Short mmCIF file of C-alpha atoms and ligand atoms in Angstrom, two decimals:
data_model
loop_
_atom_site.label_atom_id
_atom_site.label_comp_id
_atom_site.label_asym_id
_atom_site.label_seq_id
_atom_site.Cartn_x
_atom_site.Cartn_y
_atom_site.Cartn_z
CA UNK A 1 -15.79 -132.91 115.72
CA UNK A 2 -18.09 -131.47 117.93
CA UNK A 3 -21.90 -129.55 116.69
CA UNK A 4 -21.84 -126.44 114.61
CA UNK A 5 -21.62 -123.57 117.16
CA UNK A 6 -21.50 -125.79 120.37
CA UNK A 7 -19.07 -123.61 122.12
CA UNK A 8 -21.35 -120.69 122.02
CA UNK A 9 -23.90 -121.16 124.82
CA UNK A 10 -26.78 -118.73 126.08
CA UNK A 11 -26.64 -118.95 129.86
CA UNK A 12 -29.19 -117.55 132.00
CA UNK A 13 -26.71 -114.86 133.55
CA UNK A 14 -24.59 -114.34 130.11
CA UNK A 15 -23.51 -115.82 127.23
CA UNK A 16 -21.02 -118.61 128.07
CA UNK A 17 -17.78 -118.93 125.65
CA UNK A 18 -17.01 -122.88 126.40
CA UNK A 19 -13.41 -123.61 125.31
CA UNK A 20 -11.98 -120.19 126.61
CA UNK A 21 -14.22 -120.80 129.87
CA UNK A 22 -15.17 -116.88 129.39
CA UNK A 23 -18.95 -115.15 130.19
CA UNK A 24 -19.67 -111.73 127.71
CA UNK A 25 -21.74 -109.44 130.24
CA UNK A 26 -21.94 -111.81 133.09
CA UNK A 27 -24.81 -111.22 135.53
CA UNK A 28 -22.64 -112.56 138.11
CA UNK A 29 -18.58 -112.22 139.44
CA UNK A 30 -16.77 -114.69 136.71
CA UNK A 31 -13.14 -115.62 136.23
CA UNK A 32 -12.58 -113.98 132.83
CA UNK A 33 -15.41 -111.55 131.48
CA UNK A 34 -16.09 -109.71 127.74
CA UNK A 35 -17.90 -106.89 128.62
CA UNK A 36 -19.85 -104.91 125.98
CA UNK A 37 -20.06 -101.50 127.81
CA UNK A 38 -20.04 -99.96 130.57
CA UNK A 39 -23.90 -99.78 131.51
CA UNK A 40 -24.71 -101.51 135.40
CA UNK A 41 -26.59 -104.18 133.42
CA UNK A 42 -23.64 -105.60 131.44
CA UNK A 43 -20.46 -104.53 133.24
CA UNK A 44 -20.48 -105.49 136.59
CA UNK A 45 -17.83 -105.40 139.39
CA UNK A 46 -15.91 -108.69 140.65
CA UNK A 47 -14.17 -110.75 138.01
CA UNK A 48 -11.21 -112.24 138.26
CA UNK A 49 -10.19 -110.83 134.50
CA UNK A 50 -12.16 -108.10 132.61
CA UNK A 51 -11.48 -107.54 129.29
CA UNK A 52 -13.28 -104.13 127.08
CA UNK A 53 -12.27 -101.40 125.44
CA UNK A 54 -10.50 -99.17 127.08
CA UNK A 55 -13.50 -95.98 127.46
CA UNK A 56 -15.14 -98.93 129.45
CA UNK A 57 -12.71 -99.66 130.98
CA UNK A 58 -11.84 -96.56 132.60
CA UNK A 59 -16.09 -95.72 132.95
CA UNK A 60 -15.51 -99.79 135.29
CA UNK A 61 -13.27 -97.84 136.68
CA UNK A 62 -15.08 -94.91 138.30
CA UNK A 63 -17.97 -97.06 139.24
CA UNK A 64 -16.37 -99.89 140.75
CA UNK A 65 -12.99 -97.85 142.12
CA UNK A 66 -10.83 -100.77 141.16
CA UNK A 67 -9.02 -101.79 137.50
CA UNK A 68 -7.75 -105.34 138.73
CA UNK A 69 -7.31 -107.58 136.41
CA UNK A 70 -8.07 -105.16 133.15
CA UNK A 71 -7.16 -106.31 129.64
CA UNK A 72 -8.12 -103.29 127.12
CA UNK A 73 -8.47 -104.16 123.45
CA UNK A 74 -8.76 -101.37 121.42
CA UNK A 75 -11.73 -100.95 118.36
CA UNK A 76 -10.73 -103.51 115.82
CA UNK A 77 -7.71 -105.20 118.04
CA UNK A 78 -8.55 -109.51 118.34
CA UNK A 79 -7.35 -111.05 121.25
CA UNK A 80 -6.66 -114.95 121.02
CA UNK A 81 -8.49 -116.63 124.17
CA UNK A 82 -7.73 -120.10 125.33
CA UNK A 83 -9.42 -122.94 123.54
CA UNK A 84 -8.92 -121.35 120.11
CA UNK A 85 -11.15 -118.32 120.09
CA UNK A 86 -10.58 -114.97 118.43
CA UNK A 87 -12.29 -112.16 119.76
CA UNK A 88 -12.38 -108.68 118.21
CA UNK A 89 -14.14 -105.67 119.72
CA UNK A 90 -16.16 -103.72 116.87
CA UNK A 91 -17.97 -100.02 117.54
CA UNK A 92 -21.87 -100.58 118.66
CA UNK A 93 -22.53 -96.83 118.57
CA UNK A 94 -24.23 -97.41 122.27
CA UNK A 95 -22.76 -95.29 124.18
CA UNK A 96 -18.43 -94.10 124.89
CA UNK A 97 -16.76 -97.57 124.82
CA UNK A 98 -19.39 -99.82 123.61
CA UNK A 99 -18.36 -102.50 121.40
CA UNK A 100 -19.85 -105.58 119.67
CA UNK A 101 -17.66 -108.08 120.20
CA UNK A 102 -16.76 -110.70 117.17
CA UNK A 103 -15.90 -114.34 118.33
CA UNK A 104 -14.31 -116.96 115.84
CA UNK A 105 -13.91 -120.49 116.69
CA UNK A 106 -13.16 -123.48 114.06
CA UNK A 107 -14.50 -121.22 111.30
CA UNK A 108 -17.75 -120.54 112.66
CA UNK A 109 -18.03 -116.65 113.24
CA UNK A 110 -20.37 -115.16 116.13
CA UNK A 111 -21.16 -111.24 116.98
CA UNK A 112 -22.76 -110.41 120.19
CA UNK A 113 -24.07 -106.96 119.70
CA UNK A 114 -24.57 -106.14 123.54
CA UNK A 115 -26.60 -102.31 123.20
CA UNK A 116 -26.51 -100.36 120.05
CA UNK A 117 -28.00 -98.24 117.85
CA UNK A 118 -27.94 -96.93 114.44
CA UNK A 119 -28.38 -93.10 114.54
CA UNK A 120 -25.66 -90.36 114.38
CA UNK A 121 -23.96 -89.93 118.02
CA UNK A 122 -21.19 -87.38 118.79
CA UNK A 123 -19.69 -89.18 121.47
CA UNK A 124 -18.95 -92.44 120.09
CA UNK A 125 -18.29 -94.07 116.91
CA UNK A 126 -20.86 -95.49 114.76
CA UNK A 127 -21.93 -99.22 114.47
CA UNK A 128 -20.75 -101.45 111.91
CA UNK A 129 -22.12 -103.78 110.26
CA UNK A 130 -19.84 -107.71 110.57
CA UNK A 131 -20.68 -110.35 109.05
CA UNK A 132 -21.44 -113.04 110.79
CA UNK A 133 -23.06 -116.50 111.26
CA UNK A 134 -24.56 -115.81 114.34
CA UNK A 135 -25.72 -112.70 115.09
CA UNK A 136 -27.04 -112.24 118.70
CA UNK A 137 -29.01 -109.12 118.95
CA UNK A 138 -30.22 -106.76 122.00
CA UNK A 139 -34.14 -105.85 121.46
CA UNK A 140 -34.99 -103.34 123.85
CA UNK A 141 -37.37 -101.52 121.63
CA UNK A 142 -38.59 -104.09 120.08
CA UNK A 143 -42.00 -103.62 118.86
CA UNK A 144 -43.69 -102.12 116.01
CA UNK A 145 -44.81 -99.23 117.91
CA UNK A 146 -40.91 -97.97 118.77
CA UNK A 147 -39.58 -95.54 116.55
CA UNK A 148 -37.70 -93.10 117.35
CA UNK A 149 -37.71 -89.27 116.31
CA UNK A 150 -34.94 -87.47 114.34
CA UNK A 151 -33.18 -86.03 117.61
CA UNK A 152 -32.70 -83.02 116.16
CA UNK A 153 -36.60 -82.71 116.77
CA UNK A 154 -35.99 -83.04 120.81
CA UNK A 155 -33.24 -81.15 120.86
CA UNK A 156 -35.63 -78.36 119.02
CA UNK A 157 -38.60 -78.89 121.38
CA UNK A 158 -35.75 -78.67 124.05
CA UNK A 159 -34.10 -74.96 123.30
CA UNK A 160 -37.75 -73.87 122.05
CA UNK A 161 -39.05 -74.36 125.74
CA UNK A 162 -36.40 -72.72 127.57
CA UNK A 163 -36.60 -69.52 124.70
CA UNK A 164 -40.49 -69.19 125.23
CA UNK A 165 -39.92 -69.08 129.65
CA UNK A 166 -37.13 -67.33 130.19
CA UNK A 167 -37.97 -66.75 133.81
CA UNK A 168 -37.74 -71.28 134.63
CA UNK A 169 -35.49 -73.42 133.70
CA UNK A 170 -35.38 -76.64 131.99
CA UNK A 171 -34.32 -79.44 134.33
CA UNK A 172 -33.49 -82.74 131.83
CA UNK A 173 -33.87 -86.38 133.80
CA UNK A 174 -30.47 -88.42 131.52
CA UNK A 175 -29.25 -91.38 132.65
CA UNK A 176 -25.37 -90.21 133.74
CA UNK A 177 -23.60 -92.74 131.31
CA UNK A 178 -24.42 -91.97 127.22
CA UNK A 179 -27.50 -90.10 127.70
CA UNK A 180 -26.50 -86.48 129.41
CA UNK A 181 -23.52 -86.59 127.31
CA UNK A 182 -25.12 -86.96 123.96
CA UNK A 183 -27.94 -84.44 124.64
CA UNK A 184 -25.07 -82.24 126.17
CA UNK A 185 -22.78 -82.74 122.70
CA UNK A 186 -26.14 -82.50 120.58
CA UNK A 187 -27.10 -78.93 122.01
CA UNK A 188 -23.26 -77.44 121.79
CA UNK A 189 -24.08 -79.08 117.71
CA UNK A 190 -27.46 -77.47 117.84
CA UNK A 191 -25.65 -73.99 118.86
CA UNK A 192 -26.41 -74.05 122.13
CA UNK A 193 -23.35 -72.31 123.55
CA UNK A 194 -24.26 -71.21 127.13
CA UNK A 195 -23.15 -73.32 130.31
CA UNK A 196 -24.75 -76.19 131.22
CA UNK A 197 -25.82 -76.76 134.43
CA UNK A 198 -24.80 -80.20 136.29
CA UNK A 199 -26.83 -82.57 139.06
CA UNK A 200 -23.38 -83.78 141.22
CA UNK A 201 -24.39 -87.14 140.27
CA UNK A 202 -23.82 -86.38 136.78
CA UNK A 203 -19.90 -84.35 137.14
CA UNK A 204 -17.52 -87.51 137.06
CA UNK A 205 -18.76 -89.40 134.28
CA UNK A 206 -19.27 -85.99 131.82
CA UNK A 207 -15.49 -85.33 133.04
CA UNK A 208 -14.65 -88.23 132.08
CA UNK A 209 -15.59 -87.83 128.77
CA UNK A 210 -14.31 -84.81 128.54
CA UNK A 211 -10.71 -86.18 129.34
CA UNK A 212 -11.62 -88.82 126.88
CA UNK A 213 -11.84 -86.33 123.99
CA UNK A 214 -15.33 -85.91 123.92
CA UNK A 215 -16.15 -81.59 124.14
CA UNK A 216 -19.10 -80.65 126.25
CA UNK A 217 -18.27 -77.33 126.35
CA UNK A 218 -18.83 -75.03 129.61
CA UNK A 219 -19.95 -77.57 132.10
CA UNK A 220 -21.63 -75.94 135.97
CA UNK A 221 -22.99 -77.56 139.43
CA UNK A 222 -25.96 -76.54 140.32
CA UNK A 223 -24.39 -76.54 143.51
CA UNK A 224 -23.66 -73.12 145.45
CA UNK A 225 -25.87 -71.35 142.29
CA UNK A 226 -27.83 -68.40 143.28
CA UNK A 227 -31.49 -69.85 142.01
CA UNK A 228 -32.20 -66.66 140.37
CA UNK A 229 -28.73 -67.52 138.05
CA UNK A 230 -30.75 -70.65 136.60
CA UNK A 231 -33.54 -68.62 135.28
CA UNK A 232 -33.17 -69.30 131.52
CA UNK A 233 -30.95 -72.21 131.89
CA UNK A 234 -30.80 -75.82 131.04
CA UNK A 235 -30.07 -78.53 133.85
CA UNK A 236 -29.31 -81.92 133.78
CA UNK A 237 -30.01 -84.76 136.58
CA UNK A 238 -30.16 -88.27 136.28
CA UNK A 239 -33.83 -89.48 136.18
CA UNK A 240 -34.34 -90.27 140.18
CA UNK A 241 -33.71 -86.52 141.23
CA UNK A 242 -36.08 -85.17 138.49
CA UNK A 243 -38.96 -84.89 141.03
CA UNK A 244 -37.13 -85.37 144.47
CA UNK A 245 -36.37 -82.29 147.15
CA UNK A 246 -33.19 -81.35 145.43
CA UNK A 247 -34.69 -79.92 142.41
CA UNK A 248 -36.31 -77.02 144.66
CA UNK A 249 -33.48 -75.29 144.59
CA UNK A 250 -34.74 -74.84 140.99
CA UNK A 251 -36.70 -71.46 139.70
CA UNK A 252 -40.10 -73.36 138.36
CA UNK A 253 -38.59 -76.22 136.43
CA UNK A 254 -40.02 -77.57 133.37
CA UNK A 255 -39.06 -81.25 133.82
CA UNK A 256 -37.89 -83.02 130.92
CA UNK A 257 -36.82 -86.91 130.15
CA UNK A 258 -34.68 -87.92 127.42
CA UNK A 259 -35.46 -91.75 127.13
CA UNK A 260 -36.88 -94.06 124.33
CA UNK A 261 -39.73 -95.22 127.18
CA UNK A 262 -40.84 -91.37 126.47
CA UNK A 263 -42.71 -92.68 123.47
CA UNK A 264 -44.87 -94.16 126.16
CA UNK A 265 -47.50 -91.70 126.84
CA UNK A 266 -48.45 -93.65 130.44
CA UNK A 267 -44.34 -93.66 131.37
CA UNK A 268 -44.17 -89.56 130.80
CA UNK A 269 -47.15 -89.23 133.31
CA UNK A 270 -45.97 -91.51 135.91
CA UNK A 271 -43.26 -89.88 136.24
CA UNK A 272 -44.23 -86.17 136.01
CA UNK A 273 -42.89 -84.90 133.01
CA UNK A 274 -43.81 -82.15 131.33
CA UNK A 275 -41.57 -82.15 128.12
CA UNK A 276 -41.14 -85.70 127.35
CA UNK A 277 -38.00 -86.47 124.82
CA UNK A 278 -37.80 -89.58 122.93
CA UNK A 279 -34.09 -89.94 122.37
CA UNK A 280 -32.58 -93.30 122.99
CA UNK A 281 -29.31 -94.90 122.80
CA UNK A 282 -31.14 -98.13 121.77
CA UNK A 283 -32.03 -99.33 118.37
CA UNK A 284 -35.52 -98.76 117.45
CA UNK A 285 -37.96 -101.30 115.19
CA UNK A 286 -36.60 -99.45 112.33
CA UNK A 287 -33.45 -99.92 113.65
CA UNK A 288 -33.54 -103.58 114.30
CA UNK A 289 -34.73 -105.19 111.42
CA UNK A 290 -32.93 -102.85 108.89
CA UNK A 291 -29.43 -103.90 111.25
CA UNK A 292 -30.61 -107.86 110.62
CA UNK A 293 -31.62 -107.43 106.76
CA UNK A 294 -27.75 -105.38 106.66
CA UNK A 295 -25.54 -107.84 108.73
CA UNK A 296 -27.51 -110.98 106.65
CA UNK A 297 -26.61 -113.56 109.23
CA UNK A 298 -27.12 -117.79 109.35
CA UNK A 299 -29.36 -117.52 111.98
CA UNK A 300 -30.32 -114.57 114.68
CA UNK A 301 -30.39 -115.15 117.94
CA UNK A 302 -32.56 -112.29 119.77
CA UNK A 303 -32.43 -111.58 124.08
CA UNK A 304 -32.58 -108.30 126.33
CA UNK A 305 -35.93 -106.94 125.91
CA UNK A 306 -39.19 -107.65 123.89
CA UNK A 307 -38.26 -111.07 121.95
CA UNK A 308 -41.40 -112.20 120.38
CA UNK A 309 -42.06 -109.37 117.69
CA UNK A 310 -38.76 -109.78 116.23
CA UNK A 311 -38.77 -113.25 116.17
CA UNK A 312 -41.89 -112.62 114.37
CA UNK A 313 -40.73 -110.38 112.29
CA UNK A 314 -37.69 -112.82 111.25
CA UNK A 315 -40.15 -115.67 110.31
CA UNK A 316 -42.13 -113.96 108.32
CA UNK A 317 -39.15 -113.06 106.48
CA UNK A 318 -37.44 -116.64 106.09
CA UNK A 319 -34.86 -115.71 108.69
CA UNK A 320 -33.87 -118.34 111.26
CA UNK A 321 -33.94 -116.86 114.77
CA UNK A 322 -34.53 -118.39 118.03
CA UNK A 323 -35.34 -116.01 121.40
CA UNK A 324 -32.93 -116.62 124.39
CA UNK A 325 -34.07 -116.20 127.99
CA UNK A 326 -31.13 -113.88 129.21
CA UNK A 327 -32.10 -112.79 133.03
CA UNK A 328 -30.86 -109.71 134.47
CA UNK A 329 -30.63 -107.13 132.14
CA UNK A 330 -32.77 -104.09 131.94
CA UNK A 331 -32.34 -100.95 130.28
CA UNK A 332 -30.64 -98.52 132.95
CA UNK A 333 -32.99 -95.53 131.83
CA UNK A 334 -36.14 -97.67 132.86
ZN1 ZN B 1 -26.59 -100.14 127.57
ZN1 ZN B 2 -28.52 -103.17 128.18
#
C-alpha cells in the first residue's frame, strides 16, 4: 500500500495524476489533459487527449481551430481514468465552462479548484462547495488588501458616466473570455437595453456564448460605425486596444477597465484609465478563506498567485496547508 495521496503530485507545469498518467492544466502538450477552463493559462493547445466540459471545449475550440482528441464530461458526469481514478467535473463559477474537477483514488478524495469565484455570475453556474480531503486552491487575490466591490456598484459608476457625457463614449478594456460577457449580461440585468458596441477581437467568443444560451442582447462592431453614432454609447475591447490607434475612431472615450488589479491604484494609472472597475472573475480574500472554512478540507494545498498570506492565514487557524510552486500561470487580465 502505497502513502496517503501519493498519486496526486504538484508538478512544476501542472498537477500530475500518477496511475492514470494524466496532467490537470498542463503548461505543456501532454498525452491526456483535465483542463479546468478555457483561459490561455490552463487550457492550452497540443494534447494528445483533452478532456473538459463541453463550453470549454467548444471556447478550445475557437482558439486552437482543432477538437482532436476531445472527451466532454458534462457538470456532475465522473469519468473512470486508468489506474483507478474517478474524476467528476463540478461548476467553479469562473467563467462559461469552468469546472473544479473532483478526483477519487483508493478512498482518498482530491478537488482541484482551477479559477473561481464566489459572487453571483449570469453566464455560468455558481461554485459548489465538495468535500474533500485535499483541496487545492487558486489564490490570485490573495491578500488582505483584495476585496472586491458589490458589482452592481461598477456597473452603476459604469451607466452613471456615460448618462452625465452624452457627447463620448465609454470604451471598457475586458478580457474577451468571462469578463466582456459578464459586464455585457450584468448591464442588459442592470436595464441597460441599448446595443452594445464590439472591438472585432471580442465578436467570436460573445457569439459563442450567445449560441451557448447565454443572452447578450443587441450586440454591434465598431467597425464601419459613423463615430458620431457612438456618442452616448458603451464599447467594449479587450485590454491591449484600450489605448492603441484603433480606439481613435472613438468620439472622446472615457476608458474604463473591468479587472480585480483595478483595486490597484498604481495598475489604473499605468495603464491610462480613467474609470477604473474592480470586477473580477477571481475569488477575493473574502472569498478565499470563507470557500476553505466552507469546503473544511484535511489539508489545503494553495498555488497560482500570492501563496504566503493564505498559508498564513490557514496556520493561524489550525488548518494544514502547504504552498505549491506551480510555474506558468498568470491571470489573463494582468
Ligand atoms: Zn481563469
Ligand atoms: Zn488562472
Amino acid at each position: 500500500m502505497s502513502a496517503p495521496f501519493a498519486w496526486i503530485r504538484p508538478e512544476p507545469h501542472g498537477i500530475h495524476v500518477v496511475p492514470a498518467d494524466t496532467w490537470i492544466d498542463p503548461a505543456r502538450p501532454v498525452d491526456s489533459a483535465l483542463v479546468t477552463h478555457g483561459h490561455a493559462d490552463h487550457a492550452r493547445g497540443g494534447h494528445g487527449r483533452t478532456i473538459a466540459t463541453p463550453a470549454t471545449l467548444a471556447i478550445m475550440k475557437l482558439r486552437y481551430l482543432t477538437d482532436a482528441g476531445s472527451t466532454p464530461v458534462e457538470y456532475g458526469e465522473t469519468i473512470r481514468l486508468p489506474g483507478g481514478v474517478d474524476a467528476t467535473f463540478v461548476p467553479a463559477g469562473h467563467v462559461l465552462g469552468s469546472a473544479q474537477i473532483l478526483l477519487e483514488h483508493a478512498g482518498e478524495r482530491v478537488v482541484v479548484t482551477g479559477d473561481y469565484k464566489r459572487r453571483p455570475d449570469p453566464t455560468c453556474p455558481p461554485f459548489e462547495c465538495t468535500p474533500c480531503d485535499i483541496f487545492i486552491t487558486e489564490a490570485t487575490f490573495g491578500l488582505p488588501v483584495f476585496r472586491h466591490p458589490p458589482i452592481e456598484e461598477e456597473i452603476a459608476k459604469l451607466l452613471k458616466a456615460r448618462a452625465d457625457n452624452p457627447e463620448r463614449c465609454v470604451l471598457v478594456g475586458a478580457y474577451a473570455l468571462g469578463k466582456a460577457q459578464r459586464v455585457i449580461a450584468e448591464l442588459r440585468g442592470a436595464g441597460y437595453r441599448e446595443p452594445i458596441y464590439l472591438h472585432g477581437a471580442l465578436e467570436r467568443m460573445c457569439r459563442l456564448y450567445e449560441e451557448l444560451g447565454v443572452d447578450l442582447g443587441e450586440l454591434r462592431l465598431v467597425a464601419g460605425m459613423p463615430k458620431g453614432a457612438l456618442a452616448g454609447g458603451i464599447v467594449l475591447c479587450p485590454p491591449s486596444a484600450l489605448n492603441d490607434r484603433w480606439s481613435r475612431r472613438l468620439p472622446d472615450p472615457i476608458t474604463a477597465m473591468a479587472s480585480g488589479w483595478m483595486r490597484v491604484r498604481q495598475r489604473a494609472r499605468q495603464k491610462m484609465v480613467e474609470l477604473p472597475l474592480v470586477i473580477s472573475d477571481h475569488a477575493d480574500w473574502d472569498e478565499l478563506t470563507r470557500t476553505i472554512e466552507e469546503v473544511d478540507p484535511g489539508c489545503t494545498w494553495i498555488t497560482h498567485g500570492r501563496e504566503d498570506a493564505l498559508l498564513r492565514w490557514c496556520q493561524l487557524h489550525q488548518r494544514k496547508a502547504r504552498a505549491l510552486a506551480l510555474v506558468g500561470y498568470e491571470d489573463e487580465d494582468d
